[in-house]
């Protein structure tokens, strides 16, 4: 292939879904991914889908298995000082979330892309972007020892936080806002039925813990950990002992020592690079922004970004090249950033309220006060619930 309309860099949820949405608009794409298809399909990450995300996946034609296998949750719980407080998402907002792993979303999208005969190159090495600020954008890469170059109209940088797309934009053309948190999350995946019915976000004396799930027989659990710690220092026994302690109560007591299928540590970070457009290059998903995982927003934001981007590209192709087409393209960054910053605020707020921070007594008293206010005020619960289920797209 020497030319396509849109080159998509990165086969995470952002890149794969963008390809699917553009395909539905009759726009051709080439997808370039650094890793193998097996590696991409096997990565364990997020697990909670907002209703808006489910709508976009339906619109993209990839929601059949999601509806058959996804678990609909009408509430979440917050554990604090030995008690659990339920936030009734359904009663407070009329909406629910769906528990369906990112691995499953990825698999559905990969299968749809293959079925539609759209071109994907996995294990594409040395992907490089050329003339993104000019009129002849091109992407070069090496595959099985052969160097290729493809000309295109647009490039979608969906290559995650460590990708090359964001770094292809001159530093003076990007404004970066960042917050790094002084801890990480240690996550474990295990085949055992969850001892809980809904997700529990626990703020405990020992630090944060999250009890999540992937199916009626598979759990996903996290504990806040030190950034200096390595996975090898956490045997399954140590993990479960810590998790039980932090979860506490009768539910904690019912958690077995299940062997882990996967165990990893992720640092926590808030990050936004803006605007999301530089010439013919657009950034979407983790390539442009990171949220700490506490609000379950990372995957959902990747989905809303590419939904907006697919509309902007569609609208620009409907115009003759010129000012109106440019305005359609510029609309993407403005629309997406509005939602991104709201999710950044909510994820920062959830992180702030639920973790142990090195701080003084004042910070700690404020955290307690904020949580007590949340448990007692319906207004505060509505605010949390409407953000958790996701603000409208
Ligand atoms: P990614 O999924 O990162 O996809 C980017 C793709 O680009 C990757 O496949 C990568 O291999 C590819 N790529 C990178 N560089 C290049 C290159 N040079 N050339 C070609 N391809 C390239 N969110 C939650 O809500 N809950 C969680 O528990 C959670 N856990 C996470 C754990 C980890 C370790 C990470 C990294 C993220 C986690 N997230 C979580 C966030 C969520 O998974 C992401 O927000 C989501 O994956 C973003 O999708 P994306 O497509 O933008 O980026
Ligand atoms: C999961 C991850 C999250 O970050 C979150 O807030 C809720 C659930 C999960 O992996 O299941």
mmCIF file of C-alpha atoms and ligand atoms in Angstrom, residues 45-48 185 199 201 210 212-214 220 222 293-296 388, ligand 2:
data_model
loop_
_atom_site.group_PDB
_atom_site.id
_atom_site.type_symbol
_atom_site.label_atom_id
_atom_site.label_comp_id
_atom_site.label_asym_id
_atom_site.label_seq_id
_atom_site.Cartn_x
_atom_site.Cartn_y
_atom_site.Cartn_z
ATOM 1 C CA UNK A 45 -5.979 -3.382 31.934
ATOM 2 C CA UNK A 46 -9.244 -1.566 32.631
ATOM 3 C CA UNK A 47 -12.608 -3.156 33.363
ATOM 4 C CA UNK A 48 -15.485 -0.670 33.752
ATOM 5 C CA UNK A 185 -1.324 0.147 42.163
ATOM 6 C CA UNK A 199 -16.968 -3.038 43.108
ATOM 7 C CA UNK A 201 -13.188 1.051 46.620
ATOM 8 C CA UNK A 210 -10.087 -2.085 45.061
ATOM 9 C CA UNK A 212 -13.248 -5.641 41.140
ATOM 10 C CA UNK A 213 -14.144 -8.536 38.872
ATOM 11 C CA UNK A 214 -14.166 -9.686 35.275
ATOM 12 C CA UNK A 220 -9.407 -8.301 39.571
ATOM 13 C CA UNK A 222 -5.666 -3.918 43.501
ATOM 14 C CA UNK A 293 -7.127 4.584 37.428
ATOM 15 C CA UNK A 294 -9.230 5.365 40.521
ATOM 16 C CA UNK A 295 -12.200 6.744 38.559
ATOM 17 C CA UNK A 296 -12.063 3.985 35.869
ATOM 18 C CA UNK A 388 -18.627 7.747 37.715
HETATM 19 C C1 LIG B 2 -10.978 -1.729 37.430
HETATM 20 C C2 LIG B 2 -9.992 -0.804 37.321
HETATM 21 C C3 LIG B 2 -10.223 0.460 37.777
HETATM 22 O O1 LIG B 2 -9.262 1.394 37.677
HETATM 23 C C4 LIG B 2 -11.424 0.826 38.366
HETATM 24 O O2 LIG B 2 -11.591 2.071 38.835
HETATM 25 C C5 LIG B 2 -12.404 -0.106 38.457
HETATM 26 C C6 LIG B 2 -12.188 -1.398 37.988
HETATM 27 C C7 LIG B 2 -10.739 -3.107 36.952
HETATM 28 O O3 LIG B 2 -9.641 -3.368 36.449
HETATM 29 O O4 LIG B 2 -11.641 -3.943 37.069
#
